[in-house]
Tab-separated table of C-alpha atoms in Angstrom:
chain	number	residue	atom	x	y	z
A	1	MET	CA	32.459	72.510	11.039
A	2	TYR	CA	32.267	71.177	14.553
A	3	LEU	CA	34.305	74.214	16.079
A	4	SER	CA	31.750	76.457	14.105
A	5	LEU	CA	28.766	74.628	15.731
A	6	ALA	CA	30.514	74.943	18.860
A	7	ALA	CA	31.237	78.368	18.576
A	8	LEU	CA	27.391	78.957	17.711
A	9	LEU	CA	26.310	76.908	20.603
A	10	GLY	CA	28.478	78.629	23.005
A	11	GLY	CA	27.197	82.338	21.845
A	12	CYS	CA	23.607	80.877	22.412
A	13	GLN	CA	24.592	79.922	25.733
A	14	ILE	CA	26.097	82.797	26.746
A	15	GLY	CA	23.636	85.118	25.808
A	16	GLY	CA	25.694	88.338	25.949
A	17	SER	CA	26.610	87.769	29.297
A	18	THR	CA	30.234	87.623	30.808
A	19	VAL	CA	31.708	84.183	31.178
A	20	SER	CA	31.865	84.822	35.201
A	21	GLU	CA	28.071	85.345	35.164
A	22	ARG	CA	27.153	81.874	33.629
A	23	GLU	CA	25.935	79.279	35.522
A	24	GLY	CA	28.003	76.202	35.737
A	25	TYR	CA	31.267	77.721	35.513
A	26	PHE	CA	33.812	78.795	38.306
A	27	THR	CA	36.912	81.230	38.279
A	28	TRP	CA	40.074	81.005	39.419
A	29	VAL	CA	43.650	82.387	39.585
A	30	ASP	CA	46.652	80.729	38.246
A	31	GLU	CA	50.227	80.908	39.409
A	32	GLN	CA	50.824	83.921	36.933
A	33	GLY	CA	47.952	86.080	38.477
A	34	ARG	CA	45.552	85.573	35.389
A	35	VAL	CA	42.104	85.175	36.103
A	36	ARG	CA	40.906	81.606	34.424
A	37	TYR	CA	37.319	80.478	33.921
A	38	SER	CA	36.556	76.404	33.796
A	39	PRO	CA	33.220	74.574	33.368
A	40	ILE	CA	31.746	72.548	36.364
A	41	THR	CA	31.487	69.356	34.718
A	42	GLY	CA	27.901	67.992	34.089
A	43	ALA	CA	26.427	71.063	35.003
A	44	ALA	CA	27.610	72.945	31.749
A	45	ASN	CA	26.221	69.977	29.662
A	46	LYS	CA	22.683	69.830	31.890
A	47	ASP	CA	22.439	73.774	31.359
A	48	ALA	CA	23.273	73.714	27.530
A	49	ASN	CA	20.624	70.957	26.670
A	50	ALA	CA	18.007	72.916	28.778
A	51	ASP	CA	18.401	75.815	26.875
A	52	ALA	CA	19.182	74.554	23.444
A	53	GLY	CA	16.576	71.695	23.606
A	54	GLU	CA	18.871	69.178	21.542
A	55	GLN	CA	22.067	66.906	22.457
A	56	ARG	CA	25.555	68.406	22.019
A	57	GLU	CA	28.448	66.659	21.448
A	58	PRO	CA	30.563	65.689	24.478
A	59	GLY	CA	33.249	68.366	25.443
A	60	ALA	CA	31.544	71.033	23.739
A	61	ALA	CA	31.557	73.138	26.827
A	62	GLU	CA	35.344	72.753	27.415
A	63	GLU	CA	36.183	73.404	23.833
A	64	SER	CA	34.181	76.746	24.268
A	65	ALA	CA	36.006	77.651	27.425
A	66	ARG	CA	39.135	76.973	25.854
A	67	SER	CA	38.297	79.225	22.734
A	68	ASP	CA	37.197	81.989	25.227
A	69	ASN	CA	40.144	81.914	27.652
A	70	GLY	CA	42.785	79.659	26.347
A	71	ALA	CA	42.727	77.753	29.512
A	72	SER	CA	42.568	74.167	30.125
A	73	PRO	CA	39.324	72.999	32.111
A	74	ALA	CA	39.577	71.374	35.645
A	75	PRO	CA	39.732	67.633	35.765
A	76	GLU	CA	36.517	65.939	36.681
A	77	LEU	CA	36.266	65.351	40.378
A	78	GLN	CA	35.234	61.296	40.851
A	79	GLU	CA	34.335	59.721	44.071
A	80	GLU	CA	36.757	57.661	45.537
A	81	THR	CA	35.479	54.148	46.359
A	82	GLU	CA	38.626	52.813	47.755
A	83	TYR	CA	39.653	53.774	51.247
A	84	THR	CA	43.493	54.027	51.209
A	85	LEU	CA	46.097	56.132	52.714
A	86	GLU	CA	46.858	57.729	49.458
A	87	ASN	CA	42.844	58.786	48.990
A	88	TYR	CA	42.284	59.494	52.934
A	89	PRO	CA	45.767	60.306	54.584
A	90	ASP	CA	45.990	60.392	58.166
A	91	ALA	CA	44.736	63.592	59.480
A	92	GLY	CA	48.073	64.196	61.935
A	93	GLN	CA	50.543	63.536	59.388
A	94	LEU	CA	48.744	65.889	56.796
A	95	GLU	CA	48.843	68.463	59.382
A	96	LYS	CA	52.576	67.802	60.037
A	97	ASP	CA	53.112	68.172	56.063
A	98	GLY	CA	51.214	71.378	56.060
A	99	TYR	CA	48.303	70.051	54.495
A	100	VAL	CA	50.143	69.377	51.199
A	101	ARG	CA	49.361	65.931	49.816
A	102	PRO	CA	51.978	63.731	48.182
A	103	GLY	CA	52.492	64.937	44.711
A	104	GLU	CA	50.658	68.257	44.964
A	105	ARG	CA	52.531	71.842	44.543
A	106	GLN	CA	53.474	73.491	47.382
A	107	PRO	CA	50.986	76.526	48.134
A	108	TYR	CA	51.847	79.926	46.601
A	109	PHE	CA	50.716	83.608	46.285
A	110	THR	CA	50.915	85.976	43.919
A	111	TRP	CA	52.110	89.757	44.435
A	112	ARG	CA	53.107	92.699	42.229
A	113	ASP	CA	56.333	94.277	42.616
A	114	ALA	CA	57.504	97.873	42.381
A	115	GLU	CA	57.285	97.827	38.421
A	116	GLY	CA	53.845	96.369	38.096
A	117	HIS	CA	55.228	92.495	37.542
A	118	VAL	CA	53.209	89.878	38.782
A	119	ARG	CA	55.250	87.684	40.870
A	120	VAL	CA	54.580	84.206	42.349
A	121	SER	CA	56.332	82.927	45.460
A	122	TYR	CA	55.941	79.322	46.736
A	123	TYR	CA	56.170	78.859	50.583
A	124	ARG	CA	56.002	76.061	53.060
A	125	PRO	CA	53.405	76.121	55.197
A	126	ASP	CA	54.631	76.716	59.188
A	127	THR	CA	53.675	73.310	60.871
A	128	ARG	CA	55.300	74.063	64.290
A	129	SER	CA	52.744	73.826	67.156
A	130	ASP	CA	51.752	76.891	69.256
A	131	ILE	CA	54.513	75.922	71.817
A	132	GLU	CA	57.248	75.291	69.483
A	133	LYS	CA	56.409	78.689	68.126
A	134	GLY	CA	56.498	80.302	71.777
A	135	LEU	CA	52.724	81.216	71.515
A	136	VAL	CA	51.730	79.067	74.569
A	137	GLU	CA	53.949	78.261	77.624
A	138	PRO	CA	55.187	74.429	77.685
A	139	PRO	CA	53.582	72.226	80.174
A	140	VAL	CA	55.706	71.870	83.486
A	141	GLN	CA	57.923	69.026	83.888
A	142	ILE	CA	58.592	67.712	87.034
A	143	THR	CA	62.338	67.090	87.773
A	144	GLU	CA	63.366	63.273	88.395
A	145	ALA	CA	64.817	62.902	92.134
A	146	SER	CA	65.090	60.482	94.779
A	147	VAL	CA	61.999	60.915	97.049
A	148	TYR	CA	61.679	59.626	100.614
A	149	HIS	CA	58.447	59.951	102.850
A	150	ALA	CA	57.081	58.153	105.625
A	151	GLY	CA	55.139	55.059	104.616
A	152	PRO	CA	52.511	53.113	106.577
A	153	ALA	CA	53.452	50.688	109.383
A	154	SER	CA	54.499	47.189	108.057
A	155	THR	CA	53.701	45.722	111.472
A	156	GLY	CA	50.955	42.986	111.882
A	157	GLN	CA	51.164	42.728	107.826
A	158	PRO	CA	51.106	38.725	106.757
A	159	PRO	CA	54.512	37.881	105.155
A	160	VAL	CA	54.796	36.782	101.393
A	161	GLU	CA	54.397	33.217	100.613
A	162	GLY	CA	57.752	31.753	100.776
A	163	TYR	CA	59.059	34.006	103.495
A	164	ASP	CA	61.788	32.768	105.483
A	165	PRO	CA	62.872	34.503	108.500
A	166	ASP	CA	66.185	33.215	108.719
A	167	ALA	CA	67.269	34.241	105.032
A	168	PHE	CA	69.640	37.143	106.147
A	169	ALA	CA	71.168	34.793	108.745
A	170	ILE	CA	71.929	32.174	106.378
A	171	LEU	CA	73.285	34.427	103.629
A	172	GLY	CA	75.483	36.212	105.948
A	173	ILE	CA	73.548	39.671	105.574
A	174	GLU	CA	72.880	41.721	108.521
A	175	ALA	CA	69.232	42.490	108.474
A	176	PRO	CA	67.905	46.336	108.352
A	177	THR	CA	66.744	47.715	111.293
A	178	ASP	CA	65.214	50.619	110.054
A	179	ASP	CA	64.872	52.485	106.942
A	180	PHE	CA	66.552	55.827	105.306
A	181	PHE	CA	63.900	58.038	105.908
A	182	THR	CA	63.251	57.071	109.853
A	183	GLY	CA	67.059	57.663	110.359
A	184	PHE	CA	67.102	61.129	108.680
A	185	SER	CA	64.037	62.257	110.615
A	186	ALA	CA	66.026	61.191	114.058
A	187	THR	CA	68.385	64.088	113.172
A	188	CYS	CA	65.883	66.681	111.502
A	189	CYS	CA	64.357	69.027	112.100
A	190	ASP	CA	62.838	69.979	115.398
A	191	SER	CA	65.617	71.802	116.813
A	192	MET	CA	65.469	74.484	113.732
A	193	ASP	CA	64.569	78.019	114.816
A	194	ALA	CA	61.434	79.161	112.952
A	195	ALA	CA	61.971	82.658	114.047
A	196	SER	CA	64.626	82.713	111.205
A	197	ARG	CA	62.174	81.651	108.637
A	198	GLN	CA	61.933	83.320	105.220
A	199	GLU	CA	58.205	83.905	104.190
A	200	TRP	CA	57.139	82.806	100.830
A	201	GLN	CA	56.632	85.392	98.320
A	202	SER	CA	54.042	84.766	95.281
A	203	GLY	CA	53.962	86.340	91.897
A	204	ARG	CA	57.808	86.744	91.324
A	205	GLU	CA	61.055	84.870	91.900
A	206	PHE	CA	62.626	85.747	95.364
A	207	GLY	CA	66.261	84.917	96.794
A	208	VAL	CA	67.589	82.524	99.500
A	209	THR	CA	70.934	83.237	100.388
A	210	LEU	CA	73.069	80.416	101.917
A	211	SER	CA	76.735	81.973	102.929
A	212	ASP	CA	79.552	81.012	105.640
A	213	GLY	CA	77.513	82.842	107.966
A	214	SER	CA	74.149	80.844	107.914
A	215	VAL	CA	73.167	78.719	110.525
A	216	THR	CA	73.861	75.007	110.266
A	217	HIS	CA	72.606	71.524	111.121
A	218	PRO	CA	73.774	68.156	111.685
A	219	PHE	CA	71.653	66.228	109.220
A	220	LEU	CA	72.227	62.412	108.758
A	221	THR	CA	73.838	63.346	105.386
A	222	GLY	CA	76.066	65.651	106.855
A	223	THR	CA	76.526	69.263	108.710
A	224	SER	CA	75.274	71.759	106.076
A	225	PRO	CA	74.036	75.612	106.168
A	226	TYR	CA	70.105	75.263	105.834
A	227	GLN	CA	67.349	78.045	105.227
A	228	LEU	CA	63.979	77.591	106.639
A	229	VAL	CA	61.214	78.577	103.980
A	230	GLU	CA	57.478	79.020	104.955
A	231	LEU	CA	55.232	77.762	102.260
A	232	PRO	CA	51.984	79.270	101.119
A	233	ASP	CA	48.791	78.742	103.354
A	234	ALA	CA	46.950	75.528	102.587
A	235	ASP	CA	43.766	77.301	102.146
A	236	LYS	CA	44.707	79.285	99.216
A	237	HIS	CA	47.065	76.762	97.551
A	238	ALA	CA	46.336	73.264	97.943
A	239	SER	CA	49.429	72.028	95.827
A	240	LEU	CA	52.192	74.024	93.721
A	241	VAL	CA	54.859	73.496	91.777
A	242	ILE	CA	58.316	75.319	92.584
A	243	ARG	CA	60.968	76.424	90.144
A	244	LEU	CA	64.049	76.285	91.740
A	245	ARG	CA	67.444	77.674	90.394
A	246	SER	CA	70.522	77.469	92.107
A	247	TYR	CA	72.921	80.329	90.592
A	248	ALA	CA	76.624	79.638	89.983
A	249	LYS	CA	79.409	81.961	91.539
A	250	ASP	CA	82.661	80.380	92.206
A	251	GLY	CA	80.994	77.069	91.903
A	252	VAL	CA	77.332	76.193	92.421
A	253	PHE	CA	75.211	75.005	95.459
A	254	VAL	CA	73.523	71.676	94.904
A	255	PRO	CA	70.313	71.425	96.880
A	256	SER	CA	68.447	69.030	98.824
A	257	LEU	CA	64.796	69.615	100.045
A	258	VAL	CA	62.844	68.458	103.072
A	259	PHE	CA	59.275	69.455	103.524
A	260	LEU	CA	58.282	69.332	107.169
A	261	ASP	CA	54.861	69.747	109.097
A	262	GLU	CA	53.540	72.151	111.682
A	263	THR	CA	55.487	70.454	114.383
A	264	MET	CA	58.764	70.357	112.380
A	265	ALA	CA	58.663	66.588	111.607
A	266	PRO	CA	59.824	65.598	108.047
A	267	LEU	CA	57.009	64.479	105.512
A	268	ARG	CA	58.993	64.346	102.335
A	269	LEU	CA	62.656	64.354	101.367
A	270	VAL	CA	63.553	65.109	98.087
A	271	THR	CA	67.315	64.478	96.746
A	272	ASP	CA	69.401	63.253	93.705
A	273	LEU	CA	67.890	66.041	91.795
A	274	VAL	CA	68.746	65.625	87.940
A	275	MET	CA	69.021	69.492	87.272
A	276	ASP	CA	69.714	71.169	83.960
A	277	PHE	CA	72.560	73.480	83.907
A	278	THR	CA	71.910	76.830	81.810
A	279	PRO	CA	75.315	78.816	81.174
A	280	GLU	CA	75.618	82.595	81.852
A	281	ASN	CA	74.994	85.067	79.329
A	282	TRP	CA	75.836	88.871	79.375
A	283	HIS	CA	73.058	89.867	81.924
A	284	ARG	CA	72.797	86.841	83.968
A	285	ARG	CA	74.791	84.319	85.857
A	286	GLY	CA	74.478	80.471	84.933
A	287	TYR	CA	72.418	78.089	87.214
A	288	LEU	CA	70.906	74.724	87.854
A	289	GLU	CA	67.352	74.295	87.481
A	290	ALA	CA	64.582	72.193	89.008
A	291	TRP	CA	61.007	71.700	88.894
A	292	VAL	CA	59.718	70.355	92.564
A	293	PRO	CA	56.131	69.784	93.673
A	294	ALA	CA	54.446	70.979	96.937
A	295	PHE	CA	51.442	69.705	98.914
A	296	PRO	CA	50.487	72.164	101.405
A	297	ARG	CA	46.996	70.737	101.658
A	298	GLN	CA	48.697	67.321	102.801
A	299	GLY	CA	50.259	68.997	105.777
A	300	GLU	CA	53.548	70.541	104.067
A	301	ARG	CA	54.056	73.878	106.011
A	302	TRP	CA	57.956	74.286	105.596
A	303	LEU	CA	60.733	73.686	103.246
A	304	VAL	CA	64.200	73.203	104.275
A	305	LEU	CA	66.708	73.892	101.944
A	306	PHE	CA	70.439	72.126	102.405
A	307	THR	CA	73.485	70.289	100.859
A	308	ARG	CA	74.965	66.903	101.250
A	309	GLU	CA	78.492	65.860	102.046
A	310	GLN	CA	78.325	63.455	98.856
A	311	ASP	CA	77.146	66.374	96.543
A	312	LEU	CA	80.061	68.540	97.911
A	313	GLU	CA	82.298	65.813	96.679
A	314	GLY	CA	80.948	66.200	93.116
A	315	GLN	CA	81.115	68.538	90.278
A	316	THR	CA	78.978	70.044	87.446
A	317	VAL	CA	80.576	69.456	84.024
A	318	MET	CA	79.282	71.320	80.867
A	319	GLU	CA	80.674	71.402	77.228
A	320	THR	CA	81.657	74.545	75.838
A	321	GLY	CA	83.279	75.688	72.629
A	322	ASP	CA	86.731	75.510	74.313
A	323	GLY	CA	86.023	71.961	75.749
A	324	PRO	CA	84.484	70.520	79.121
A	325	ARG	CA	83.942	73.065	81.885
A	326	LYS	CA	83.877	71.933	85.696
A	327	ILE	CA	82.138	73.683	87.896
A	328	PRO	CA	82.740	72.695	91.518
A	329	HIS	CA	79.976	72.008	94.453
A	330	ILE	CA	80.405	74.645	97.433
A	331	ARG	CA	78.614	74.906	100.610
A	332	ARG	CA	77.215	78.614	99.815
A	333	GLY	CA	75.278	79.840	97.176
A	334	GLU	CA	72.127	81.997	96.185
A	335	ILE	CA	68.880	80.014	95.113
A	336	GLY	CA	65.904	81.652	93.440
A	337	LEU	CA	62.401	80.050	94.317
A	338	MET	CA	59.176	80.625	92.271
A	339	GLN	CA	55.849	79.500	92.004
A	340	VAL	CA	54.869	78.461	88.535
A	341	GLU	CA	51.785	76.433	88.911
A	342	GLU	CA	49.246	75.445	91.049
């Protein structure tokens, strides 16, 4: 009796129109590719009461939808009154999870094969960032190094509280008379010949070769072949980041860098670069790589590439499938320089 009454009321409500044209219903496609119709809870009862002018039994619209389509209605959506991580998960974590909440099915898509059968394929959303996908270049990371530069004069500054001028003598320690950068500057670099410089080339990598025939200089860190490179004009490039690669061939050249002003006086010394080694492949040699900033607007006009005696005593060790591989440090080599960022 109740089923007959529900069917009769459902027929009055439909009025000869298709299910998808009725107000208060929404259509959706299940995982088998079949079109389903489900009532919007509340809207179906309201429309039915307005048309029939009488009260209906709760759930009559749902029963009608089941009888027409054989589909279960969508559960009623209720407003969440408690703010919890389950109801309102962290947006960053939800993005990492591909916007799939705990307990929900993975997203899927339906497709039809060559024989006409509807197929369902589940997939996991790609949650990698654009940098991880290679769509965007990652930001440049400046290579760690020991950096020395001229600091402000300490003369005239009051001593700190508790300072004892005889502390070094009491402890038997020889007081330092000068710092490392000042001592290095005393041996570099006003005698260098600017005529043998190499000009900067923007927009591409260019090579700097240090060989047995290169000029040498007696640096404080030891006599070394060197190459003087002219930095870009300060009016065009206030600052820049240099990608430095030292290519391996029968060993590898471990560089140190000193930046000079217009008068060939040192402004900044960069040593102990923590460089990453990339092994060779079928089309290029292996290399050490570093990222070093330069500041033409702050007076840096020249770049000097050289190596230290203590670097020549070391070696680069890398792990291979056949075990550790040792690459000796040598006085000659080929270096590639490239401006990558301003």
